Coordinates of C-alpha atoms in Angstrom, one line a residue:
X769 CA 78.2 111.0 102.7
X770 CA 78.3 109.6 106.2
X771 CA 74.6 108.7 106.2
X772 CA 75.1 106.8 102.9
X773 CA 78.1 104.9 104.1
X774 CA 76.3 103.9 107.3
X775 CA 73.7 102.1 105.3
X776 CA 75.0 98.5 106.1
X777 CA 74.8 96.9 102.6
X778 CA 76.5 99.8 100.9
X779 CA 79.2 100.4 103.6
X780 CA 80.3 96.7 103.6
X781 CA 80.3 96.7 99.8
X782 CA 82.4 99.8 99.5
X783 CA 85.0 98.4 102.0
X784 CA 85.4 95.2 100.1
X785 CA 85.4 97.1 96.8
X786 CA 88.1 99.5 98.0
X787 CA 90.5 96.6 98.8
X788 CA 89.8 94.9 95.5
X789 CA 90.4 98.1 93.6
X790 CA 93.7 98.7 95.3
X791 CA 94.8 95.3 94.0
X792 CA 93.5 96.2 90.5
X793 CA 95.6 99.4 90.3
X794 CA 98.6 97.6 91.8
X795 CA 98.4 95.1 88.9
X796 CA 97.8 97.8 86.3
X797 CA 100.9 99.7 87.2
X798 CA 103.0 96.5 87.4
X799 CA 101.6 95.3 84.1
X800 CA 102.2 98.6 82.4
X801 CA 105.8 98.8 83.6
X802 CA 106.4 95.2 82.6
X803 CA 105.2 96.0 79.1
X804 CA 107.5 99.0 78.9
X805 CA 110.5 96.9 80.2
X806 CA 109.7 94.1 77.7
X807 CA 109.2 96.2 74.6
X808 CA 109.9 99.9 75.2
X809 CA 107.0 100.5 72.7
X810 CA 104.1 102.9 73.0
X811 CA 102.3 100.8 70.4
X812 CA 102.4 97.7 72.8
X813 CA 101.1 99.9 75.6
X814 CA 98.1 100.6 73.4
X815 CA 97.7 97.0 72.5
X816 CA 97.7 95.8 76.1
X817 CA 95.2 98.6 77.1
X818 CA 93.0 97.6 74.1
X819 CA 93.0 94.0 75.3
X820 CA 92.1 95.1 78.9
X821 CA 89.3 97.5 77.9
X822 CA 87.9 96.8 74.5
X823 CA 86.0 93.5 75.4
X824 CA 83.4 95.8 77.0
X825 CA 82.4 97.1 73.6
X826 CA 81.4 93.5 72.6
X827 CA 80.3 92.1 75.9
X828 CA 78.7 95.0 77.9
X829 CA 75.5 95.4 75.9
X830 CA 74.6 91.7 76.5
X831 CA 75.8 91.8 80.1
X832 CA 73.5 94.8 80.6
X833 CA 70.5 92.6 79.6
X834 CA 71.6 90.0 82.1
X835 CA 72.0 92.7 84.8
X836 CA 68.3 93.5 84.4
X837 CA 67.3 89.9 84.8
X838 CA 69.8 87.9 86.9
X839 CA 70.9 88.2 90.5
X840 CA 73.6 90.9 90.4
X841 CA 75.3 89.6 93.5
X842 CA 75.6 86.0 92.3
X843 CA 77.2 87.1 89.1
X844 CA 79.6 89.5 90.9
X845 CA 80.6 86.7 93.3
X846 CA 81.4 84.4 90.4
X847 CA 83.4 87.2 88.6
X848 CA 85.5 87.9 91.7
X849 CA 86.3 84.2 92.0
X850 CA 87.4 84.0 88.3
X851 CA 89.4 87.2 88.6
X852 CA 91.3 85.7 91.6
X853 CA 92.1 82.6 89.6
X854 CA 93.4 84.5 86.5
X855 CA 95.4 87.0 88.6
X856 CA 96.9 84.1 90.6
X857 CA 97.8 82.2 87.4
X858 CA 99.6 85.3 86.1
X859 CA 101.6 85.6 89.3
X860 CA 102.5 81.9 89.1
X861 CA 103.6 82.1 85.5
X862 CA 105.7 85.1 86.2
X863 CA 107.5 83.4 89.1
X864 CA 108.1 80.4 86.8
X865 CA 109.7 82.7 84.2
X866 CA 107.0 82.0 81.6
X867 CA 105.7 85.5 81.1
X868 CA 106.5 87.2 77.8
X869 CA 104.5 90.0 76.1
X870 CA 102.2 87.5 74.5
X871 CA 101.5 85.7 77.7
X872 CA 100.8 89.0 79.4
X873 CA 98.5 90.0 76.5
X874 CA 96.5 86.7 76.9
X875 CA 96.1 87.1 80.6
X876 CA 95.2 90.7 80.3
X877 CA 92.5 89.8 77.8
X878 CA 91.1 87.1 80.1
X879 CA 90.8 89.5 83.0
X880 CA 89.4 92.2 80.6
X881 CA 86.6 89.8 79.5
X882 CA 85.6 89.0 83.1
X883 CA 85.7 92.7 84.1
X884 CA 83.7 93.7 81.0
X885 CA 80.9 91.3 81.7
X886 CA 80.6 92.2 85.4
X887 CA 80.8 96.0 84.9
X888 CA 77.1 96.6 84.2
X889 CA 76.3 94.5 87.3
X890 CA 78.6 96.7 89.4
X891 CA 77.1 99.9 88.1
X892 CA 73.5 98.7 88.5
X893 CA 73.9 97.2 92.0
X894 CA 74.7 100.5 93.5
X895 CA 71.1 101.7 93.2
X896 CA 69.9 98.5 94.9
X897 CA 72.2 98.9 97.9
X898 CA 71.1 102.3 99.1
X899 CA 67.8 104.2 99.7
X900 CA 66.8 106.1 96.6
X901 CA 67.4 109.5 98.0
X902 CA 71.1 108.5 98.7
X903 CA 71.9 107.5 95.1
X904 CA 73.7 110.7 94.0
X905 CA 75.9 110.5 97.1
X906 CA 76.4 106.7 96.6
X907 CA 77.6 107.2 93.0
X908 CA 80.1 109.8 94.0
X909 CA 81.3 107.7 97.0
X910 CA 81.9 104.8 94.7
X911 CA 83.9 107.0 92.4
X912 CA 85.9 108.4 95.3
X913 CA 86.7 104.8 96.4
X914 CA 87.9 104.0 92.9
X915 CA 90.2 107.0 92.8
X916 CA 91.5 106.5 96.3
X917 CA 92.6 103.1 95.0
X918 CA 94.0 104.9 92.0
X919 CA 96.2 106.8 94.5
X920 CA 97.0 104.0 96.9
X921 CA 97.4 101.2 94.4
X922 CA 100.2 102.8 92.4
X923 CA 102.0 103.7 95.6
X924 CA 101.8 100.0 96.7
X925 CA 102.9 98.9 93.2
X926 CA 105.9 101.2 93.2
X927 CA 107.1 99.9 96.6
X928 CA 106.5 96.2 95.6
X929 CA 108.2 96.6 92.2
X930 CA 111.2 98.4 93.8
X931 CA 111.6 95.8 96.6
X932 CA 110.4 92.4 95.7
X933 CA 109.4 92.6 92.0
X934 CA 106.5 92.7 89.6
X935 CA 105.3 89.1 90.3
X936 CA 104.3 90.0 93.9
X937 CA 102.2 92.8 92.6
X938 CA 100.2 90.3 90.6
X939 CA 99.9 88.1 93.7
X940 CA 98.6 91.0 95.7
X941 CA 95.9 91.6 93.1
X942 CA 94.9 87.9 93.3
X943 CA 94.4 88.2 97.0
X944 CA 92.5 91.5 96.8
X945 CA 89.7 89.8 94.7
X946 CA 88.9 87.8 97.8
X947 CA 88.1 90.9 99.9
X948 CA 85.2 91.9 97.7
X949 CA 84.1 88.3 97.3
X950 CA 83.8 88.2 101.1
X951 CA 81.8 91.4 101.2
X952 CA 79.5 90.2 98.4
X953 CA 78.7 87.1 100.5
X954 CA 77.3 89.4 103.2
X955 CA 75.4 92.2 101.5
X956 CA 71.8 92.0 100.2
X957 CA 70.1 94.0 97.5
X958 CA 67.2 96.2 98.7
X959 CA 65.6 96.1 95.2
X960 CA 66.8 93.0 93.3
X961 CA 65.9 92.7 89.6
X962 CA 62.9 90.6 88.7
X963 CA 64.1 87.1 87.9
X964 CA 62.1 86.7 84.7
X965 CA 63.4 85.6 81.2
X966 CA 63.8 88.3 78.6
X967 CA 60.6 89.2 76.8
X968 CA 62.6 89.4 73.6
X969 CA 65.7 87.9 72.2
X970 CA 69.1 88.8 73.6
X971 CA 70.1 91.0 70.7
X972 CA 66.7 92.7 70.7
X973 CA 66.9 93.4 74.5
X974 CA 70.4 94.9 74.1
X975 CA 69.3 97.0 71.2
X976 CA 66.3 98.2 73.3
X977 CA 68.7 99.5 75.9
X978 CA 70.7 101.4 73.4
X979 CA 67.6 102.9 71.9
X980 CA 66.3 103.9 75.3
X981 CA 69.5 105.7 76.1
X982 CA 69.6 107.6 72.8
X983 CA 65.9 108.5 72.9
X984 CA 65.8 109.7 76.5
X985 CA 65.9 113.5 76.1
X986 CA 69.4 114.9 76.7
X987 CA 71.2 111.6 77.3
X988 CA 72.4 111.2 73.7
X989 CA 74.4 114.4 73.9
X990 CA 75.7 113.5 77.4
X991 CA 76.8 110.1 76.1
X992 CA 78.4 111.7 73.0
X993 CA 80.5 114.0 75.1
X994 CA 81.5 111.1 77.4
X995 CA 82.6 109.2 74.3
X996 CA 84.8 112.1 73.2
X997 CA 86.3 112.4 76.6
X998 CA 87.1 108.7 76.8
X999 CA 88.4 108.5 73.3
X1000 CA 90.6 111.6 73.3
X1001 CA 91.5 112.3 77.0
X1002 CA 91.5 109.0 78.9
X1003 CA 94.2 107.3 76.7
X1004 CA 96.9 109.4 78.3
X1005 CA 96.4 107.3 81.5
X1006 CA 97.0 104.1 79.6
X1007 CA 100.1 105.5 77.9
X1008 CA 101.7 106.9 81.1
X1009 CA 104.4 104.3 81.2
X1010 CA 105.8 105.8 78.0
X1011 CA 105.6 109.3 79.4
X1012 CA 107.4 108.2 82.6
X1013 CA 110.1 106.2 80.9
X1014 CA 110.7 108.1 77.6
X1015 CA 109.6 111.7 78.1
X1016 CA 110.6 112.2 81.8
X1017 CA 113.4 109.7 81.8
X1018 CA 112.2 107.9 84.9
X1019 CA 111.3 104.4 86.2
X1020 CA 108.3 102.6 87.8
X1021 CA 108.4 105.1 90.7
X1022 CA 107.8 108.0 88.3
X1023 CA 104.9 106.0 86.8
X1024 CA 103.4 105.4 90.2
X1025 CA 103.7 109.1 91.1
X1026 CA 102.0 110.2 87.9
X1027 CA 99.1 107.8 88.4
X1028 CA 98.8 108.6 92.0
X1029 CA 98.6 112.3 91.2
X1030 CA 95.6 111.6 89.0
X1031 CA 94.1 109.7 91.9
X1032 CA 94.6 112.7 94.3
X1033 CA 92.8 115.1 91.9
X1034 CA 90.1 112.6 91.2
X1035 CA 89.4 112.0 95.0
X1036 CA 89.1 115.8 95.4
X1037 CA 86.6 115.9 92.6
X1038 CA 84.6 113.0 93.9
X1039 CA 84.4 114.4 97.5
X1040 CA 83.3 117.7 96.2
X1041 CA 80.5 116.2 94.1
X1042 CA 79.4 113.8 96.9
X1043 CA 78.3 116.7 99.0
X1044 CA 76.0 118.1 96.3
X1045 CA 72.3 117.8 97.3
X1046 CA 70.8 117.4 93.8
X1047 CA 71.4 117.1 90.1
X1048 CA 71.2 120.9 89.6
X1049 CA 74.3 122.2 87.8
X1050 CA 75.7 118.8 86.7
X1051 CA 75.4 119.5 83.0
X1052 CA 77.3 122.8 83.4
X1053 CA 79.9 121.0 85.5
X1054 CA 80.3 118.2 83.0
X1055 CA 80.9 120.7 80.1
X1056 CA 83.3 122.9 82.1
X1057 CA 85.3 119.9 83.1
X1058 CA 85.8 119.0 79.4
X1059 CA 87.2 122.4 78.7
X1060 CA 89.4 122.0 81.8
X1061 CA 90.7 118.7 80.4
X1062 CA 91.7 120.3 77.1
X1063 CA 93.6 123.0 79.0
X1064 CA 95.4 120.7 81.5
X1065 CA 96.4 118.0 78.9
X1066 CA 97.6 120.6 76.4
X1067 CA 99.9 121.9 79.2
X1068 CA 100.9 118.3 80.1
X1069 CA 101.8 117.7 76.4
X1070 CA 104.5 120.4 76.6
X1071 CA 105.6 119.8 80.3
X1072 CA 109.4 119.8 80.6
X1073 CA 109.6 117.4 83.6
X1074 CA 108.0 115.7 86.5
X1075 CA 107.7 118.8 88.7
X1076 CA 105.3 120.4 86.2
X1077 CA 103.7 117.1 85.1
X1078 CA 102.6 116.0 88.6
X1079 CA 100.3 118.9 89.4
X1080 CA 98.9 118.8 85.9
X1081 CA 98.0 115.2 86.3
X1082 CA 96.3 116.0 89.6
X1083 CA 94.2 118.7 87.8
X1084 CA 93.5 116.2 85.0
X1085 CA 92.3 113.7 87.5
X1086 CA 89.9 116.2 89.0
X1087 CA 88.4 117.1 85.7
X1088 CA 88.2 113.4 84.5
X1089 CA 86.4 112.1 87.5
X1090 CA 84.1 115.1 88.0
X1091 CA 82.9 114.8 84.4
X1092 CA 82.4 111.0 84.7
X1093 CA 80.5 111.3 88.0
X1094 CA 78.3 114.0 86.6
X1095 CA 77.5 111.8 83.5
X1096 CA 76.8 108.7 85.5
X1097 CA 74.6 110.5 88.0
X1098 CA 72.5 112.1 85.2
X1099 CA 72.1 108.6 83.7
X1100 CA 71.1 107.0 87.0
X1101 CA 68.6 109.7 87.7
X1102 CA 66.9 109.6 84.3
X1103 CA 66.4 105.9 83.7
X1104 CA 63.8 103.4 84.9
X1105 CA 64.9 100.4 87.0
X1106 CA 63.7 98.0 84.4
X1107 CA 66.2 99.5 81.9
X1108 CA 69.0 100.4 84.3
X1109 CA 71.4 97.5 83.6
X1110 CA 71.1 98.0 79.8
X1111 CA 71.5 101.7 79.8
X1112 CA 74.4 101.5 82.2
X1113 CA 76.0 98.9 79.9
X1114 CA 76.1 101.6 77.3
X1115 CA 77.9 103.8 79.8
X1116 CA 80.3 100.9 80.6
X1117 CA 80.9 100.3 76.8
X1118 CA 81.9 103.9 76.4
X1119 CA 84.0 104.2 79.5
X1120 CA 86.0 101.1 78.6
X1121 CA 85.8 101.1 74.8
X1122 CA 86.7 104.7 74.3
X1123 CA 90.1 104.5 76.1
X1124 CA 90.8 101.1 74.4
X1125 CA 90.4 102.5 70.9
X1126 CA 92.0 105.8 71.8
X1127 CA 95.1 104.2 73.5
X1128 CA 95.5 101.8 70.5
X1129 CA 95.4 104.7 68.0
X1130 CA 97.5 107.1 70.0
X1131 CA 100.0 104.3 70.9
X1132 CA 100.7 103.6 67.2
X1133 CA 100.7 107.3 66.4
X1134 CA 103.2 107.9 69.3
X1135 CA 105.5 105.2 67.9
X1136 CA 105.7 107.2 64.7
X1137 CA 105.5 110.9 65.9
X1138 CA 106.3 110.8 69.6
X1139 CA 104.0 111.0 72.5
X1140 CA 103.4 114.8 72.6
X1141 CA 101.9 115.5 69.2
X1142 CA 99.1 112.8 69.2
X1143 CA 98.0 114.2 72.6
X1144 CA 97.8 117.8 71.2
X1145 CA 95.8 116.5 68.2
X1146 CA 93.4 114.6 70.5
X1147 CA 92.8 117.7 72.6
X1148 CA 91.9 119.7 69.5
X1149 CA 89.2 117.1 68.7
X1150 CA 87.9 117.1 72.3
X1151 CA 87.7 120.9 72.2
X1152 CA 85.5 120.7 69.1
X1153 CA 83.2 118.1 70.7
X1154 CA 82.9 120.2 73.9
X1155 CA 82.0 123.3 71.9
X1156 CA 79.3 121.3 70.1
X1157 CA 77.8 120.0 73.3
X1158 CA 77.9 123.5 74.9
X1159 CA 75.5 124.7 72.2
X1160 CA 72.7 122.6 73.7
X1161 CA 73.5 123.2 77.4
X1162 CA 70.3 125.0 78.3
X1163 CA 68.1 122.3 76.7
X1164 CA 70.0 119.5 78.5
X1165 CA 69.6 121.2 81.8
X1166 CA 65.8 121.3 81.4
X1167 CA 65.7 117.8 80.2
X1168 CA 68.0 116.1 82.7
X1169 CA 68.2 118.2 85.9
X1170 CA 64.6 118.9 86.6
X1171 CA 63.7 115.3 87.5
X1172 CA 62.6 115.4 91.2
X1173 CA 62.3 111.6 91.6
X1174 CA 64.3 108.7 90.4
X1175 CA 62.5 106.9 87.6
X1176 CA 62.6 103.7 89.5
X1177 CA 59.0 102.7 89.4
X1178 CA 58.5 103.0 85.7
X1179 CA 56.8 100.1 83.9

């Protein structure tokens, strides 16, 4: 891990990214709590999460094509600047007393569109900032950074909301975009994409990335299980304001504690995986983590209070991130550089679109049946998907874990 962090381009990028992500999580907690204060509705929590995450389903495939052709750093710089503008505008509107649920929905959608377009660029640029033998560690470190921010950001949000109000949380996010923008002005890609126009049309190039992902031996099952995890397990994170406010009778501090607990567990999972020397065992880890998610979230569904819920959220965070890192590492190790952006756009589409759809459905279901029963039903479906994937574990191990070199020189 230390050797990877000491590679100058990657180390600078991770530092800027960490600050930016803390701002992102600060805003997410503030926005979620503001939605709950404005509406008290799980359905609206689902709608806001949908606006934040679902644009990736439409945008990511085409952004993946661009990530294989355009300068990743230039696009990321532009995205950071736009994000700072939108987050700053939201803060100004709040201070002016002009933010209602519809304004918040519109601004969340705008930020979601920017983030959805740049996501494949962020995923693809990691492999170009480190030496190839450091890629597994780099993916895990990036995930650890994300989840450290998931721990720190909510804590910052809880303090800000309790002391100076929601609007300042939005302002902190606007400023945090500038930290990553500064880092992106300094770093350079070791292996930038070839700046040539697409050989086919945009839709054909995007479709080619999806076909490549589905036809690469073993990846289809991995992506299918990732889809089930994102659709059935991840939405609980988006609906945590409802759990904190309605089920546990708390406030924004309780919400920050639950989200931070997820971050603590996720950091532990990321650090553990970052020290692994190879891809051996990742398929087994991915499947075992899905079983673990079923168990931890079923227990969370019947948790009587915060004392039980907090450690369960930490365990859930461990399983969520360990599964996600295993999946992304297997993808990174089994695709060619020329297809990397497009295949990772499929990953981005799932990692964003699954929670968006799941949170929307579970939010409306929770409005009718309460928060507990929809989560129990979702865990039953995730258990079935995990059992199905488990049947092909041996074959996936042979197909995905035996690659000794990154397929970065493929034509």
